[in-house]
PDB file of C-alpha atoms in Angstrom:
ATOM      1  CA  UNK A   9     -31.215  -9.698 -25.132  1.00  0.00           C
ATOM      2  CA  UNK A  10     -27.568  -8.947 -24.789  1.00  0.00           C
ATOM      3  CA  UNK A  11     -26.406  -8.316 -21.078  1.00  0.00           C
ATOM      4  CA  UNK A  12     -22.964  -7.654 -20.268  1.00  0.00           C
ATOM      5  CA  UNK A  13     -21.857  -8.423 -17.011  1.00  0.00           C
ATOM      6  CA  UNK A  14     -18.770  -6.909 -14.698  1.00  0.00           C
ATOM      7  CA  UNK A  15     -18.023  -9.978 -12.262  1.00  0.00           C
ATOM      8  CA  UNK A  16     -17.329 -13.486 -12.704  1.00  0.00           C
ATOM      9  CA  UNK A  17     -19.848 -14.497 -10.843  1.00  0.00           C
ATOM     10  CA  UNK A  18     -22.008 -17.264 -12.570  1.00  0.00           C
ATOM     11  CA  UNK A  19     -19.711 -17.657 -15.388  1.00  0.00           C
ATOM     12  CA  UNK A  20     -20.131 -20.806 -17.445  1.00  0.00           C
ATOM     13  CA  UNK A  21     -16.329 -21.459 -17.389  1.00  0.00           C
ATOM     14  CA  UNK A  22     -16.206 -24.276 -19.757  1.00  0.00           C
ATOM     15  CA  UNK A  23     -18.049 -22.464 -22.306  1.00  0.00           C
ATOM     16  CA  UNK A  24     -15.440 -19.266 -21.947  1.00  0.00           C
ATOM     17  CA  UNK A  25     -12.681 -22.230 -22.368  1.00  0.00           C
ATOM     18  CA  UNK A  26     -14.345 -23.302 -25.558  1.00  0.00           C
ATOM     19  CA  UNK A  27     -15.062 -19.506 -26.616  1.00  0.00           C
ATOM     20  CA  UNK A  28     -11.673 -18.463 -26.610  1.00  0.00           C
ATOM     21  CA  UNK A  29     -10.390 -21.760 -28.325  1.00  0.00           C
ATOM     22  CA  UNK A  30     -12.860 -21.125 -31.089  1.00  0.00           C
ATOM     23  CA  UNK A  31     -11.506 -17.582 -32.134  1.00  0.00           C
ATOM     24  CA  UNK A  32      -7.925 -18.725 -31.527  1.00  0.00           C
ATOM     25  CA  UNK A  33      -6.616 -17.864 -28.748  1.00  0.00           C
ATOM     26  CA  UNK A  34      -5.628 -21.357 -27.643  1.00  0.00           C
ATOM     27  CA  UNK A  35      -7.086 -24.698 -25.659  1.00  0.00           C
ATOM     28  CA  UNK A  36      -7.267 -23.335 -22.057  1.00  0.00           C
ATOM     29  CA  UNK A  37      -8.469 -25.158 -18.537  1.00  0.00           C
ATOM     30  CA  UNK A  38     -11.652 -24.213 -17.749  1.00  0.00           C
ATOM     31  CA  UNK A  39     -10.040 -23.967 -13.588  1.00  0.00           C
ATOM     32  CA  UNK A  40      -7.413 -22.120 -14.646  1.00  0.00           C
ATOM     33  CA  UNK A  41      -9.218 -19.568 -16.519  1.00  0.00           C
ATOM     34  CA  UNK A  42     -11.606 -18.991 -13.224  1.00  0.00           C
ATOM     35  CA  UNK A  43      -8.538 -18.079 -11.359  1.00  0.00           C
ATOM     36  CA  UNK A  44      -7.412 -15.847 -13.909  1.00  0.00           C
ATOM     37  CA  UNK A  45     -10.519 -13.893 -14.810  1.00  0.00           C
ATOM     38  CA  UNK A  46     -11.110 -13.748 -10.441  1.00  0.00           C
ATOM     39  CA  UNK A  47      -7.511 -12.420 -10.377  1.00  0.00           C
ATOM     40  CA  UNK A  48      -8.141  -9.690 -12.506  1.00  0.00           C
ATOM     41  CA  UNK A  49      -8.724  -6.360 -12.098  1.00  0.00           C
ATOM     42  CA  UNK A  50     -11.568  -6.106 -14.688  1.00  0.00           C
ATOM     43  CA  UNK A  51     -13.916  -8.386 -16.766  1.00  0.00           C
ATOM     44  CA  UNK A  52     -16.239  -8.424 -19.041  1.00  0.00           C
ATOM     45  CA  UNK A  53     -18.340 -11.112 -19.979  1.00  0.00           C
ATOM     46  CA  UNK A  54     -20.765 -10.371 -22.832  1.00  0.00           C
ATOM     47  CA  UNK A  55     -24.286 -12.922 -22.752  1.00  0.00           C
ATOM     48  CA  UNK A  56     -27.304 -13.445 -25.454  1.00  0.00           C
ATOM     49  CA  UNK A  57     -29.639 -14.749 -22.560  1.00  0.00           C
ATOM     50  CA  UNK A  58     -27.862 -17.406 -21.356  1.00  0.00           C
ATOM     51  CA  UNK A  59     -25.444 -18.162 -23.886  1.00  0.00           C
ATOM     52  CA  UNK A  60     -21.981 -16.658 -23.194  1.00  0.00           C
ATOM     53  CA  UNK A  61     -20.670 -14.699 -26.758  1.00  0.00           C
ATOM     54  CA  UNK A  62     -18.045 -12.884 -25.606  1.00  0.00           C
ATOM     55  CA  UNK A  63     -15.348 -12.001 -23.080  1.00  0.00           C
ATOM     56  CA  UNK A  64     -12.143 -10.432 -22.115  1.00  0.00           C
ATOM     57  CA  UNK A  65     -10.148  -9.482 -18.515  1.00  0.00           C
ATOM     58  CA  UNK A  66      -7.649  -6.726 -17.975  1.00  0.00           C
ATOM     59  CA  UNK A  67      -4.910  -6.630 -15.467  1.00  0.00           C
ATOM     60  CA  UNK A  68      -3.634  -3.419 -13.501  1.00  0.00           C
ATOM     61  CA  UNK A  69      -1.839  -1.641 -10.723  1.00  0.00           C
ATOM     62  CA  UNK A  70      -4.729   0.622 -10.782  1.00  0.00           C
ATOM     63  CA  UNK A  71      -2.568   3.677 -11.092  1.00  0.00           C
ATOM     64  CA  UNK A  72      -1.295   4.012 -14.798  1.00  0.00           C
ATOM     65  CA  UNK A  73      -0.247   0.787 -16.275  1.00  0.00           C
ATOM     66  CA  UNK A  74      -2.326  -2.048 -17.583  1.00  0.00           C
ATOM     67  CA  UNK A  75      -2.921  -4.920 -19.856  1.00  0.00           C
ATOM     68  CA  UNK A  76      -6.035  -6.569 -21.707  1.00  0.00           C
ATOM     69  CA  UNK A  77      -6.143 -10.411 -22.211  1.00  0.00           C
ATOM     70  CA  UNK A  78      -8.529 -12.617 -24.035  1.00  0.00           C
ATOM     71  CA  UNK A  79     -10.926 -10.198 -25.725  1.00  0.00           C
ATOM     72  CA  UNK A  80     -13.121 -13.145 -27.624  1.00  0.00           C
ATOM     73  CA  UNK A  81     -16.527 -12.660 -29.384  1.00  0.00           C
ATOM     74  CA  UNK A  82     -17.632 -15.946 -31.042  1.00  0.00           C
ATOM     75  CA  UNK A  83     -17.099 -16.647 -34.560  1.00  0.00           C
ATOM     76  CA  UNK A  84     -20.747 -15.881 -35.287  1.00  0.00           C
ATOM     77  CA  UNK A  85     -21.421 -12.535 -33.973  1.00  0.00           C
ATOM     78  CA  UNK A  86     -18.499 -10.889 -35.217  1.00  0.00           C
ATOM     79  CA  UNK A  87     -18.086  -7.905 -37.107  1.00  0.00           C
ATOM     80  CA  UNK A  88     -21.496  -6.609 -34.793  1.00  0.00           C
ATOM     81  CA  UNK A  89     -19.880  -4.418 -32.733  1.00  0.00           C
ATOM     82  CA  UNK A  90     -19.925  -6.742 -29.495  1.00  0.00           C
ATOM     83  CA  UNK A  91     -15.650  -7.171 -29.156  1.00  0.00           C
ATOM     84  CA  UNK A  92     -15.597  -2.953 -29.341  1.00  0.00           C
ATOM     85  CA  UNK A  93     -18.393  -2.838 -26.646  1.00  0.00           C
ATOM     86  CA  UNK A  94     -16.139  -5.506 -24.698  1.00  0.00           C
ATOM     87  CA  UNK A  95     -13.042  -3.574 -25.119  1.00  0.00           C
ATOM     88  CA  UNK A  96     -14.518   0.304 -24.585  1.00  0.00           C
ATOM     89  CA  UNK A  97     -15.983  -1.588 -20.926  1.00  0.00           C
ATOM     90  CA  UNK A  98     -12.846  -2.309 -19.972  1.00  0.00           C
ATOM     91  CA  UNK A  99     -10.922   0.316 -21.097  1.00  0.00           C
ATOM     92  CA  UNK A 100     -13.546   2.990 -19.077  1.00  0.00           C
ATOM     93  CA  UNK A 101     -12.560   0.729 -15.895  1.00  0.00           C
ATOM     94  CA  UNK A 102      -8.774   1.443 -16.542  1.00  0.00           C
ATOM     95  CA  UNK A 103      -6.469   3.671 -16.229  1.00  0.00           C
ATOM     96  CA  UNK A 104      -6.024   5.473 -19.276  1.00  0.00           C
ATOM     97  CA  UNK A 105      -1.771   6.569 -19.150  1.00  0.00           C
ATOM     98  CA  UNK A 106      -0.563   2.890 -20.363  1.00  0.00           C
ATOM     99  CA  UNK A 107      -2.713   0.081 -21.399  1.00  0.00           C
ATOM    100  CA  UNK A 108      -1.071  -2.641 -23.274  1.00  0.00           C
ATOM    101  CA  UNK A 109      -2.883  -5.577 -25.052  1.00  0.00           C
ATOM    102  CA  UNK A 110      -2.012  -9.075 -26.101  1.00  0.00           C
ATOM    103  CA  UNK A 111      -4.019 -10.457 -29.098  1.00  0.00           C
ATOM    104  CA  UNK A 112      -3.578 -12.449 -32.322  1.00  0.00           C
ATOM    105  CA  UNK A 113      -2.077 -10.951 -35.946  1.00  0.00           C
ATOM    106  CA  UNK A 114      -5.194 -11.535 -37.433  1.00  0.00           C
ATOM    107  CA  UNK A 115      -6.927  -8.830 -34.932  1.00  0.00           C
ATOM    108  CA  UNK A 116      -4.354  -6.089 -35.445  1.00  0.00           C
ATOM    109  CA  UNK A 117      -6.227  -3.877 -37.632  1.00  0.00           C
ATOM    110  CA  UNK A 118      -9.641  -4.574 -35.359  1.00  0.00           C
ATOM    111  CA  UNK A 119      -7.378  -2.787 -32.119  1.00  0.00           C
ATOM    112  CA  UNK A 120      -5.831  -0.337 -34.631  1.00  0.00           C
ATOM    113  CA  UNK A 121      -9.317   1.105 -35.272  1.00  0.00           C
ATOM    114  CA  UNK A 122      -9.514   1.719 -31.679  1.00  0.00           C
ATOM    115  CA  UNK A 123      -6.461   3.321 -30.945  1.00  0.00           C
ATOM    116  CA  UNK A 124      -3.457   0.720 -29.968  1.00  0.00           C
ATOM    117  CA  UNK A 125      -0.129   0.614 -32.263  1.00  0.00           C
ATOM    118  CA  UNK A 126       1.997  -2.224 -32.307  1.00  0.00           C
ATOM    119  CA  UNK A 127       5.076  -1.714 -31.181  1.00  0.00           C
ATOM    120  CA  UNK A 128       8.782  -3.631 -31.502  1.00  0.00           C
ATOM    121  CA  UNK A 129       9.926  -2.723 -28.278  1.00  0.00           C
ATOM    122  CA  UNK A 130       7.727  -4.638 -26.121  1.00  0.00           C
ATOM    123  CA  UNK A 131       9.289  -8.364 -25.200  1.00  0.00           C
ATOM    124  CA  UNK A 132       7.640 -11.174 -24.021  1.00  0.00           C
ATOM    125  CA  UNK A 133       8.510 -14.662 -21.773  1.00  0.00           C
ATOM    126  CA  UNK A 134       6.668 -17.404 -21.527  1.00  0.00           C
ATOM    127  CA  UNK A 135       6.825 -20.774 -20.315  1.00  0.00           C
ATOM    128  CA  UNK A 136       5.332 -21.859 -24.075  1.00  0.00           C
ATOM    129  CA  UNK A 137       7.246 -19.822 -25.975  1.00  0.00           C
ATOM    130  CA  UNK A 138       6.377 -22.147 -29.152  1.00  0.00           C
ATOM    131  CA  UNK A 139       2.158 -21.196 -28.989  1.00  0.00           C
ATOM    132  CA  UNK A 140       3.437 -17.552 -29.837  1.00  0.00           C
ATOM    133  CA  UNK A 141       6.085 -18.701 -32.584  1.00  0.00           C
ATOM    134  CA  UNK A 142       3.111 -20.363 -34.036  1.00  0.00           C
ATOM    135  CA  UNK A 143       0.429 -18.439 -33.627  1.00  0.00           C
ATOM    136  CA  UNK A 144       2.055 -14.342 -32.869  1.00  0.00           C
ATOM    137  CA  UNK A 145       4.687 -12.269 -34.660  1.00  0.00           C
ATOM    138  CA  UNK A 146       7.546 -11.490 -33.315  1.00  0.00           C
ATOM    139  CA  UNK A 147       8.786  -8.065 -33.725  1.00  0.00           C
ATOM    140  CA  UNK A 148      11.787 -10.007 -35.145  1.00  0.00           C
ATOM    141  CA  UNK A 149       9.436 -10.706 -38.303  1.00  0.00           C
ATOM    142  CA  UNK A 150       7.136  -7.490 -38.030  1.00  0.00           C
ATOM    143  CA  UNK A 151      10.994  -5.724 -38.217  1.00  0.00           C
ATOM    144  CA  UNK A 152      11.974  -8.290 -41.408  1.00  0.00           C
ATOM    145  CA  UNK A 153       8.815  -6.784 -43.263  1.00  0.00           C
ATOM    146  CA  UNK A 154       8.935  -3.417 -42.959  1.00  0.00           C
ATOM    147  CA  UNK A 155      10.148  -1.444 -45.969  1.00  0.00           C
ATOM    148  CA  UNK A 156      13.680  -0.228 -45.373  1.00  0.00           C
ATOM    149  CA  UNK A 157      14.459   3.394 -45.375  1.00  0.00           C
ATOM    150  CA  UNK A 158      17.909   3.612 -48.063  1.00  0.00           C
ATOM    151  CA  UNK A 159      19.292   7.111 -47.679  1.00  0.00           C
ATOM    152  CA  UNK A 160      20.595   8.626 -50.684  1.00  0.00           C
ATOM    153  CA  UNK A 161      23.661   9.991 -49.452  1.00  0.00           C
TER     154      UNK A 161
END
C-alpha cells in the first residue's frame, strides 16, 4: 500500500540518502539531509509499507516565491506516476506566483509535462560548483545549442 506522508517524522534517513544517490542526484549525509528536509517548508515522503520510494522538500517564504529540491522516485517505480503525485503534493502546499525547481537534464522533459520552463536567466552559487559542471547544464551550454535566429536583412 502506498502512503505518502507530510512530516519527517520517522523518516529512514539513510535510505532517503541512498534514494536520492540512486536516481542521481548525488552522495548526500544522511544528518545533513534530516536538517534539510526539517528546515523545509514542505515534504513529501512517498512509502510502499515500509520501504521509502520516493521523496522531495520545497523551500518558501510562504507568500509567493519558492523552490523544490530532491524530487526522487527509485529507479524501479518510475514512469508509475509516483514523482507527479510527489510533485502535485507539494506544489498544492505552495504558493502558486513563483515556484522554481532544481533537478537533473535528464528530468527536463518529466517537469516540462507539468508545467516548468527552463530558463537562462536564473544563476546559481555553490560551494561545489564542479557537481553541477558535471552533472547540470549551464545556460552557457543550453544558450550554445539553441538554433540561432539569422535575420535576412
Amino acid at each position: 500500500m502506498l502512503t505518502l506522508k507530510s512530516t519527517s517524522a520517522e523518516i529512514p534517513w539513510p535510505a532517503l540518502a541512498q534514494l536520492l544517490e540512486d536516481t542521481g542526484l548525488g552522495k548526500r549525509d544522511p544528518i545533513l539531509l534530516e536538517r534539510v528536509f526539517n528546515g523545509s517548508y514542505a515534504v513529501a515522503f512517498l512509502f510502499d509499507g515500509p520501504t521509502l520510494i520516493g521523496a522531495g522538500r520545497a523551500i518558501s517564504d510562504g507568500v509567493t516565491s519558492s523552490a523544490i529540491y530532491d524530487v526522487a522516485v527509485a529507479p524501479a517505480r518510475q514512469g508509475q506516476g509516483l514523482g507527479r503525485q510527489i510533485l502535485t503534493d507539494l506544489l498544492d502546499r505552495l504558493p502558486r506566483r513563483s515556484v522554481m525547481l532544481v533537478s537533473v537534464p535528464k528530468q527536463k522533459g518529466f517537469y516540462a509535462k507539468q508545467g516548468f520552463r527552463v530558463l537562462t536567466s536564473a544563476m546559481l552559487k555553490h560551494e561545489d560548483m564542479a557537481f553541477w559542471i558535471d552533472h547540470g547544464e549551464s545556460a552557457d551550454a543550453l544558450l550554445m545549442h539553441q538554433p540561432r535566429q539569422i535575420s535576412e536583412h
